[in-house]
PDB file of C-alpha atoms and ligand atoms in Angstrom:
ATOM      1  CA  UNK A   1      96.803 114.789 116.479  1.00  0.00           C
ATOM      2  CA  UNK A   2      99.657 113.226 114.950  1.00  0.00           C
ATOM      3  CA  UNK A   3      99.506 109.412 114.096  1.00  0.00           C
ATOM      4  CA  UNK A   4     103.109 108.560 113.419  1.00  0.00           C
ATOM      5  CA  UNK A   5     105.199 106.884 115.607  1.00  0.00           C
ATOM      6  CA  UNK A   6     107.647 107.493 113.350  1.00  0.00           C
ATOM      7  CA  UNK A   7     107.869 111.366 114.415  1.00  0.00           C
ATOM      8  CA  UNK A   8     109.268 112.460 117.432  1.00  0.00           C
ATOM      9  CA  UNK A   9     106.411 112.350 119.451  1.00  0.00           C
ATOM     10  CA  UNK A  10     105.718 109.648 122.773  1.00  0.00           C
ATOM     11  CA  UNK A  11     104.224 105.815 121.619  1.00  0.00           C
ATOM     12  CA  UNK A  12     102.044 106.691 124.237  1.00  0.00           C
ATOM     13  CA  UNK A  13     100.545 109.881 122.668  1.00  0.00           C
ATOM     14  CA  UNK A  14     100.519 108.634 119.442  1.00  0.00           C
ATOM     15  CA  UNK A  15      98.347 105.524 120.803  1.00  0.00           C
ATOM     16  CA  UNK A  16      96.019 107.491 122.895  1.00  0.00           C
ATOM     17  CA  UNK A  17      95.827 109.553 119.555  1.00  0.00           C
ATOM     18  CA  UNK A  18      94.776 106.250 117.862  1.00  0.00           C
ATOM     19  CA  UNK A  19      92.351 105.739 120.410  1.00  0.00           C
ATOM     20  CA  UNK A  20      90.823 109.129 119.787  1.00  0.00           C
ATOM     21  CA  UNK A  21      90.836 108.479 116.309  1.00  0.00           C
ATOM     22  CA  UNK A  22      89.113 104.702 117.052  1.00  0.00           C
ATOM     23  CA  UNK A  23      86.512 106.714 119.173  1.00  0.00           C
ATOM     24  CA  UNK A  24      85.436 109.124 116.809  1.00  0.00           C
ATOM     25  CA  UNK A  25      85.232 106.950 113.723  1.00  0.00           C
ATOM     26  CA  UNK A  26      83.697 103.667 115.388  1.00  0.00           C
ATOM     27  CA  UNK A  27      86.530 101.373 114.459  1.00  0.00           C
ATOM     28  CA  UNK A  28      88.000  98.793 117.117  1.00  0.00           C
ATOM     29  CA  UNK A  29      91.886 100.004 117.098  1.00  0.00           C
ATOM     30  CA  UNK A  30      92.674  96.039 117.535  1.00  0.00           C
ATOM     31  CA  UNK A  31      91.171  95.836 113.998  1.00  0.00           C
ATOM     32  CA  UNK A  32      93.967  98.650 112.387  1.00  0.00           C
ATOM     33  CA  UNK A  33      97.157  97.668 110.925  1.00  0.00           C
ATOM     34  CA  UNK A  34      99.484 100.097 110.479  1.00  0.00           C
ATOM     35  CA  UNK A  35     102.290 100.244 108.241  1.00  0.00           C
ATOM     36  CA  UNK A  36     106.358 101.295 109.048  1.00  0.00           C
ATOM     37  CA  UNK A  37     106.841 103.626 106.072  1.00  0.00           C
ATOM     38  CA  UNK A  38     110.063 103.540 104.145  1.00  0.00           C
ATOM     39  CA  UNK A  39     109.505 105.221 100.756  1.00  0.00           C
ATOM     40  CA  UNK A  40     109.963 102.524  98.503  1.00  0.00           C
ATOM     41  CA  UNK A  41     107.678 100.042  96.540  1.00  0.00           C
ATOM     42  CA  UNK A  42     107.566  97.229  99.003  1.00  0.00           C
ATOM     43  CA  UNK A  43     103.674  96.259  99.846  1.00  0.00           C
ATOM     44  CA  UNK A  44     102.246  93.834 102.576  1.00  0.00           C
ATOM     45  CA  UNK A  45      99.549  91.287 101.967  1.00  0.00           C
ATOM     46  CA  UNK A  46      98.023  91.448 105.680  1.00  0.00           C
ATOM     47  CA  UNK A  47      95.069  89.529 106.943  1.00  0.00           C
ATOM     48  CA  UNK A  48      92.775  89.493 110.213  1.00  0.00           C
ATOM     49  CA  UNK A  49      95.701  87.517 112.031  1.00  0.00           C
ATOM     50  CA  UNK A  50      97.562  91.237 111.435  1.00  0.00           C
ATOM     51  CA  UNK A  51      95.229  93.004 113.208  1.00  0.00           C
ATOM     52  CA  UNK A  52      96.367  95.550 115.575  1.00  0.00           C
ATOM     53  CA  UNK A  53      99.913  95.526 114.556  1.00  0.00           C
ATOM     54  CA  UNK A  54     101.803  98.702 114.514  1.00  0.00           C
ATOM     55  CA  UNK A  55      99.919 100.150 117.055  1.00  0.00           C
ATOM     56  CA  UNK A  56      99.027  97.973 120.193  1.00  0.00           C
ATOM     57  CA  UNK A  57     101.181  94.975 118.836  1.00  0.00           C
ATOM     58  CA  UNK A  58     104.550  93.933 116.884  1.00  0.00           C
ATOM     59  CA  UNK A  59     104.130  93.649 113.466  1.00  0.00           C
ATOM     60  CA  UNK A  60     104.921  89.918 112.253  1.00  0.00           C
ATOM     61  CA  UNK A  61     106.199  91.854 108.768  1.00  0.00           C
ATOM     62  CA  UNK A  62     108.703  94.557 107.352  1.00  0.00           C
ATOM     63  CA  UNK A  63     109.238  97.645 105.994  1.00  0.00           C
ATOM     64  CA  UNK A  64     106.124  98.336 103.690  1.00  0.00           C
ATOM     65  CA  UNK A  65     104.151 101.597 102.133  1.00  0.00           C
ATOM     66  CA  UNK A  66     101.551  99.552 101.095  1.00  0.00           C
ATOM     67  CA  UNK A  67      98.606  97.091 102.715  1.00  0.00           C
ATOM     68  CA  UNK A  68      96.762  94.714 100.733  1.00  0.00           C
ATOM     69  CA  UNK A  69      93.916  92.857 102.204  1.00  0.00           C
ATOM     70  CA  UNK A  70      90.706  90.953 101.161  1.00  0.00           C
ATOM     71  CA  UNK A  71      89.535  90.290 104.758  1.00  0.00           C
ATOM     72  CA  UNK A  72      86.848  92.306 106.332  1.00  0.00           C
ATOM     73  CA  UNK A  73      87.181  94.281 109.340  1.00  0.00           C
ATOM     74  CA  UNK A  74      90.915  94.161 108.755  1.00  0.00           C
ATOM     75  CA  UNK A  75      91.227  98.643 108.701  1.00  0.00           C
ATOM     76  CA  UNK A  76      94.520  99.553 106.844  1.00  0.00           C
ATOM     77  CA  UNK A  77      96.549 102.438 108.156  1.00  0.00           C
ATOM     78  CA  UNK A  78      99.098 104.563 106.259  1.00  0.00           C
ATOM     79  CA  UNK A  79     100.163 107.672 107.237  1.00  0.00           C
ATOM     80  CA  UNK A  80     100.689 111.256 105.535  1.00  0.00           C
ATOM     81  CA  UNK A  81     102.069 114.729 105.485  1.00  0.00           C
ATOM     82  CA  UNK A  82     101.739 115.822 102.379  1.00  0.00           C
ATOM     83  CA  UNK A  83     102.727 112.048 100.588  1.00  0.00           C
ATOM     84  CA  UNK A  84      99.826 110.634  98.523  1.00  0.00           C
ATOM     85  CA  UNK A  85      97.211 108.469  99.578  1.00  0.00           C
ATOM     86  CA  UNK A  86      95.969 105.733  97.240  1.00  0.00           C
ATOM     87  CA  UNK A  87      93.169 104.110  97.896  1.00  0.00           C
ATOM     88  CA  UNK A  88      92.138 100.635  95.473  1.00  0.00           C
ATOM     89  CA  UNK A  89      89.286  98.799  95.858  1.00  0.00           C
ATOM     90  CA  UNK A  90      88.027  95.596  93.645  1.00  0.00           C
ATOM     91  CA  UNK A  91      84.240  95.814  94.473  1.00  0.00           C
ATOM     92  CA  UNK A  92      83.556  92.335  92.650  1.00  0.00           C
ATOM     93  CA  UNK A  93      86.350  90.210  94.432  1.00  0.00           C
ATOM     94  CA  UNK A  94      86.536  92.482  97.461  1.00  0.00           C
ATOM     95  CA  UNK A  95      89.666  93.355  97.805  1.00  0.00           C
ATOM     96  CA  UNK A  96      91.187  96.786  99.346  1.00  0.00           C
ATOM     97  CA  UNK A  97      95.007  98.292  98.771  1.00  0.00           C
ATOM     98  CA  UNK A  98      96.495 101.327 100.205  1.00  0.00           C
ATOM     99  CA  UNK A  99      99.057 102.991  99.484  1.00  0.00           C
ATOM    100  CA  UNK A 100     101.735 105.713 100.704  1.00  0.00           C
ATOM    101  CA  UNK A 101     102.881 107.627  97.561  1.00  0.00           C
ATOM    102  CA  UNK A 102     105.400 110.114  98.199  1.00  0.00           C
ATOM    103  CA  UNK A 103     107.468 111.020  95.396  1.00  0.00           C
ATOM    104  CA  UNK A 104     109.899 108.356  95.717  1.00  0.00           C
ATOM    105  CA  UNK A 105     107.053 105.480  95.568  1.00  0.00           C
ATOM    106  CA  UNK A 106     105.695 107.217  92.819  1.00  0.00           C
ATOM    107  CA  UNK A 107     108.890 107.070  90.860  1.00  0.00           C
ATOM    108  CA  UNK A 108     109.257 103.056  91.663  1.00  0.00           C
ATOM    109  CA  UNK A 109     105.276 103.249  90.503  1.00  0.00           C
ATOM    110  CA  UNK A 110     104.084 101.712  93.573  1.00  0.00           C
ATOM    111  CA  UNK A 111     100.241 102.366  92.970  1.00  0.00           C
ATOM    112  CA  UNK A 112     100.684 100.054  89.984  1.00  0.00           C
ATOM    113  CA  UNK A 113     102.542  97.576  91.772  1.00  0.00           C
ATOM    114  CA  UNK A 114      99.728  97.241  94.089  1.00  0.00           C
ATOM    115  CA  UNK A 115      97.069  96.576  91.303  1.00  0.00           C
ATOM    116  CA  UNK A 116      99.751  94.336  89.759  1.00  0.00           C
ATOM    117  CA  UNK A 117      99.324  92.423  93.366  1.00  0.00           C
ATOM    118  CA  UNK A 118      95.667  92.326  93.630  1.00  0.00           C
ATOM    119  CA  UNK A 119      95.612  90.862  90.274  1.00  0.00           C
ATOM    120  CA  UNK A 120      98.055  88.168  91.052  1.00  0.00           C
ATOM    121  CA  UNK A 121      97.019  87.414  94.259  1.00  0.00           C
ATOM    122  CA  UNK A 122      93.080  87.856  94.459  1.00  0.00           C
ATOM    123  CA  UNK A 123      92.527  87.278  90.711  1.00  0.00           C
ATOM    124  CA  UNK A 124      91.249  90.962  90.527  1.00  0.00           C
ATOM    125  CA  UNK A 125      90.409  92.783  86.690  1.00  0.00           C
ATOM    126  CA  UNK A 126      91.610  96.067  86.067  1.00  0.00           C
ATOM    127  CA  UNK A 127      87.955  97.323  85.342  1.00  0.00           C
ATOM    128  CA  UNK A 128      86.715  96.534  88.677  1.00  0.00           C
ATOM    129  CA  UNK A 129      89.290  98.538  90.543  1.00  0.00           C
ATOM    130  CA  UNK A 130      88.370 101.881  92.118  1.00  0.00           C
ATOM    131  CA  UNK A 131      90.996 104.121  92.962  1.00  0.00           C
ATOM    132  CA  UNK A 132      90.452 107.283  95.143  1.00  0.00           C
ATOM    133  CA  UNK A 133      93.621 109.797  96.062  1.00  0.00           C
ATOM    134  CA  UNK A 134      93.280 111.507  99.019  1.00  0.00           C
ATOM    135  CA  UNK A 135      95.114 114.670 100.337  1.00  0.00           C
ATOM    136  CA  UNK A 136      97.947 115.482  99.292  1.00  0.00           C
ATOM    137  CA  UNK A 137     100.541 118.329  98.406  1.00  0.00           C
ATOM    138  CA  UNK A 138     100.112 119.277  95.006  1.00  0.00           C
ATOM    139  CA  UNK A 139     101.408 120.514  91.729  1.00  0.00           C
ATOM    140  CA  UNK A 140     100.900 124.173  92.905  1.00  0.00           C
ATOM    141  CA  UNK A 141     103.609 123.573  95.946  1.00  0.00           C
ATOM    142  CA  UNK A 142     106.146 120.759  95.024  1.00  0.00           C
ATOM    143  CA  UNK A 143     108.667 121.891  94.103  1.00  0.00           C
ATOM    144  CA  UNK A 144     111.876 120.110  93.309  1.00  0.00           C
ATOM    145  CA  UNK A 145     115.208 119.930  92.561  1.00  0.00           C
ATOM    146  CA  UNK A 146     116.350 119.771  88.869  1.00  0.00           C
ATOM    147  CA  UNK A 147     117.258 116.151  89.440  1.00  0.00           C
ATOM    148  CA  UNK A 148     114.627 115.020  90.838  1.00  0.00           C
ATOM    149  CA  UNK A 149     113.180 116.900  88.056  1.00  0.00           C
ATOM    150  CA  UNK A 150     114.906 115.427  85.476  1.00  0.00           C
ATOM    151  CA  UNK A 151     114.471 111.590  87.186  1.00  0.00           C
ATOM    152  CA  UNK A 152     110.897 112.144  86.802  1.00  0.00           C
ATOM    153  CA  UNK A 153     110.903 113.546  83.290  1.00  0.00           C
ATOM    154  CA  UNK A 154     113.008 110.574  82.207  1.00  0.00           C
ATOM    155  CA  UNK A 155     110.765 107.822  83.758  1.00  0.00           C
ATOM    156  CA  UNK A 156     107.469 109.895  82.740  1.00  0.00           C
ATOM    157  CA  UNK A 157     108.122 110.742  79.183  1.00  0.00           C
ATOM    158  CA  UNK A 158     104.185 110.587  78.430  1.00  0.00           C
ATOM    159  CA  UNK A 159     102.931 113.003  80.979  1.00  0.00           C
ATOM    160  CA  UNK A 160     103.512 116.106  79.970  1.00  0.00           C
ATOM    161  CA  UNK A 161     100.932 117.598  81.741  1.00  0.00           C
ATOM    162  CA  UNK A 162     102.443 116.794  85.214  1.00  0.00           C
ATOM    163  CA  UNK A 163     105.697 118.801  84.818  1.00  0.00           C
ATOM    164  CA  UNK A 164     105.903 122.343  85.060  1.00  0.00           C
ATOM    165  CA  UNK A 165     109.259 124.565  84.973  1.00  0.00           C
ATOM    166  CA  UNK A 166     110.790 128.235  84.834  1.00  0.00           C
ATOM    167  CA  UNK A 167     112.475 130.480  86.341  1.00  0.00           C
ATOM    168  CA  UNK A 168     114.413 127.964  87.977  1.00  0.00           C
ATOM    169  CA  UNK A 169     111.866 126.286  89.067  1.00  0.00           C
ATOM    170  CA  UNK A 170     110.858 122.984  88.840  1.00  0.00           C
ATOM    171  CA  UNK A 171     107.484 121.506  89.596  1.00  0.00           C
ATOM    172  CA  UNK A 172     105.763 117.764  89.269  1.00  0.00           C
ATOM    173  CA  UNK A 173     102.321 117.213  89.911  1.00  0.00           C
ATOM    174  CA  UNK A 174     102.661 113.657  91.209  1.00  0.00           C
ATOM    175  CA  UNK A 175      98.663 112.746  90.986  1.00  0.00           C
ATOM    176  CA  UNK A 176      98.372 113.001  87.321  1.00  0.00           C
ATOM    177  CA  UNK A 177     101.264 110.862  87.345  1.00  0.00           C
ATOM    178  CA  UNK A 178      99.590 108.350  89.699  1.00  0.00           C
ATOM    179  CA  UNK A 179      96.674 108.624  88.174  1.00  0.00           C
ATOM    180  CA  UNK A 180      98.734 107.542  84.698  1.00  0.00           C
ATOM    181  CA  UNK A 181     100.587 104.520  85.930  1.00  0.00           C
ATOM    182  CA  UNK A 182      97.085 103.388  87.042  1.00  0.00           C
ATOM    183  CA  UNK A 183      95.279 103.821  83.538  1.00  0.00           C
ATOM    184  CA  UNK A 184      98.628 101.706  82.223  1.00  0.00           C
ATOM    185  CA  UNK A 185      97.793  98.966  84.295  1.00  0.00           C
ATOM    186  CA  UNK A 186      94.372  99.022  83.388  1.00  0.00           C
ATOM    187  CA  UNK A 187      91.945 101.166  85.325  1.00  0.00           C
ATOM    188  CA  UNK A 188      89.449 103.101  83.571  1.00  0.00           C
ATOM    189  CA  UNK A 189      89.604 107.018  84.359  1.00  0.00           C
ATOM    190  CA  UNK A 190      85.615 107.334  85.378  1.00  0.00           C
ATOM    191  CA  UNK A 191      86.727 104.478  88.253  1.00  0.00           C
ATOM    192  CA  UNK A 192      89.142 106.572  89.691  1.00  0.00           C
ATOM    193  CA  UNK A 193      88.212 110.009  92.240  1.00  0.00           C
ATOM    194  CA  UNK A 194      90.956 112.459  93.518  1.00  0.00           C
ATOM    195  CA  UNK A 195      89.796 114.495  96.303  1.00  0.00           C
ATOM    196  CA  UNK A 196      91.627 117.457  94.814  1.00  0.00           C
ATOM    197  CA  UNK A 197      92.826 118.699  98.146  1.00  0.00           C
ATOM    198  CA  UNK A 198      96.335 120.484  98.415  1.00  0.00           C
ATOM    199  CA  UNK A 199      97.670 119.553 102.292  1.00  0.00           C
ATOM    200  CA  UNK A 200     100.311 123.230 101.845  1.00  0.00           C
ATOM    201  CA  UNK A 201      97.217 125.265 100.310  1.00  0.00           C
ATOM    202  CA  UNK A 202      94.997 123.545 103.195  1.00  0.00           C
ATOM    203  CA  UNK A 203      98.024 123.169 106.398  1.00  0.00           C
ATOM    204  CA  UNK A 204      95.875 124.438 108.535  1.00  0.00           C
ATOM    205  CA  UNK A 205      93.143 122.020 108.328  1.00  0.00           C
ATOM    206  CA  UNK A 206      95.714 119.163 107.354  1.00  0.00           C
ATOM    207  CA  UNK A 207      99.018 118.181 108.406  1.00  0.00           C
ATOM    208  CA  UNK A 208     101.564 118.945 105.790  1.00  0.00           C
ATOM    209  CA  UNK A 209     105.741 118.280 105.713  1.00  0.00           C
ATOM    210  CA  UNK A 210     106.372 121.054 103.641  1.00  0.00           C
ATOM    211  CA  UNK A 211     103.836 123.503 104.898  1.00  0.00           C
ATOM    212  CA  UNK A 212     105.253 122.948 108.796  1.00  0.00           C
ATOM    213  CA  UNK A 213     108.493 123.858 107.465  1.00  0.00           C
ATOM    214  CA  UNK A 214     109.387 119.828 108.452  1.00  0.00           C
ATOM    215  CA  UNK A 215     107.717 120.475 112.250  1.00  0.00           C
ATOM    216  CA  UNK A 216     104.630 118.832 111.793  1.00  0.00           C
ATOM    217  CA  UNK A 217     102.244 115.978 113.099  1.00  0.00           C
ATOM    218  CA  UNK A 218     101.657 113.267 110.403  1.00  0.00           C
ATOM    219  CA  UNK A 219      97.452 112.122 109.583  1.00  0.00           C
ATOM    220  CA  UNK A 220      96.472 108.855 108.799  1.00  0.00           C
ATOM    221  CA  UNK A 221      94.471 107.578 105.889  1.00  0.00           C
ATOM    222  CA  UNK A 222      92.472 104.300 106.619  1.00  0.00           C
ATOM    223  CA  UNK A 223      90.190 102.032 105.015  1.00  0.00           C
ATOM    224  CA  UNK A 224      88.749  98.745 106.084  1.00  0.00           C
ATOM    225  CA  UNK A 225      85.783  96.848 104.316  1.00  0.00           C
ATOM    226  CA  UNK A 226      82.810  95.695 106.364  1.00  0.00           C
ATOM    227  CA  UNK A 227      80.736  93.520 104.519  1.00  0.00           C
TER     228      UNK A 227
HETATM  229 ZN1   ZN B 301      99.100 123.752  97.086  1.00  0.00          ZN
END
């Protein structure tokens, strides 16, 4: 069921597909806020008086691929074909971030942009932070052009380990260098999980960009604290 109304799909499937979603996983759709995705760095400090935007109300805010929020019951929703999900928690000040990473955002290093925020705006350390990556597409299928390449190589110098090339091929694995810009800003690598999950490998069970051949539905990743 795809949860983009940024797709060409009806608002009113895509809602009734929220409300499927809210069904199944016990969480009030009037508590989700849902991002309008723009691939770029921009992130949104939202709070309960958010709640519901994006989906069964106007949002009060722009362009983000990022929520912030240290209010419970306040669900964050981005959503994903085959772009990264980040998820950051602070367990000691209670604080939750996600964040849309496609390769874009990753360039402009928008996972560390959003620790950079919970420190600055919640008072949050770096060794509290959790960070968990959800589904994504991978090192074995992106492939890119040799500029993009090349962009990446230049603004990456220290992580070798996430290019690959040959035979005119050019390949990034853009978790490693997620998981990277994170360490910089201070997380420890035993606080951070990645589901290792490939969205191409895996298009039948998830909805992937690349594996639809650009016809495709769009998943969600959410997270909301509760106590
Ligand atoms: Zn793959």
């Amino acid at each position: 069921m795809n949860l983009s109304f940024q797709r060409d799909d009806s608002r009113e499937n895509v809602v009734r597909n929220f409300e499927l979603l809210s069904e199944n996983i016990g969480i009030p759709i009037e508590n989700m806020v849902l991002t309008r995705q723009v691939h770029g760095s921009d992130i949104t400090l939202v709070n309960k008086k958010h709640s519901g935007m994006g989906i069964i109300r106007d949002r009060t805010f722009g362009d983000s691929d990022g929520l912030i929020t240290s209010d419970r019951n306040v669900a964050l929703v981005t959503f994903h074909a085959d772009c990264v999900p980040v998820y950051l928690y602070d367990s000691s000040k209670k604080v939750i971030g996600l964040v849309h990473s496609g390769w874009r955002s990753t360039l402009q290093k928008i996972s560390a942009k959003a620790v950079k925020i919970m420190k600055e705006n919640f008072n949050c350390v770096s060794s509290d932070i959790n960070a968990v990556i959800g589904p994504c597409i991978r090192k074995c299928c992106f492939e890119v052009g040799k500029d993009v390449y090349e962009e990446f190589l230049n603004t990456f110098p220290g992580c070798s380990d996430a290019f690959a090339s040959g035979g005119g091929k050019w390949k990034i694995d853009l978790v490693n260098i997620i998981i990277n810009t994170l360490t910089q800003e201070g997380l420890s690598y035993s606080n951070i999980r990645d589901i290792n999950r490939c969205t191409v490998c895996e298009k039948e069970l998830f909805f992937s960009h690349r594996g639809g051949r650009s016809i495709s539905g769009t998943g969600a990743a959410l997270f909301m604290m509760t106590e």
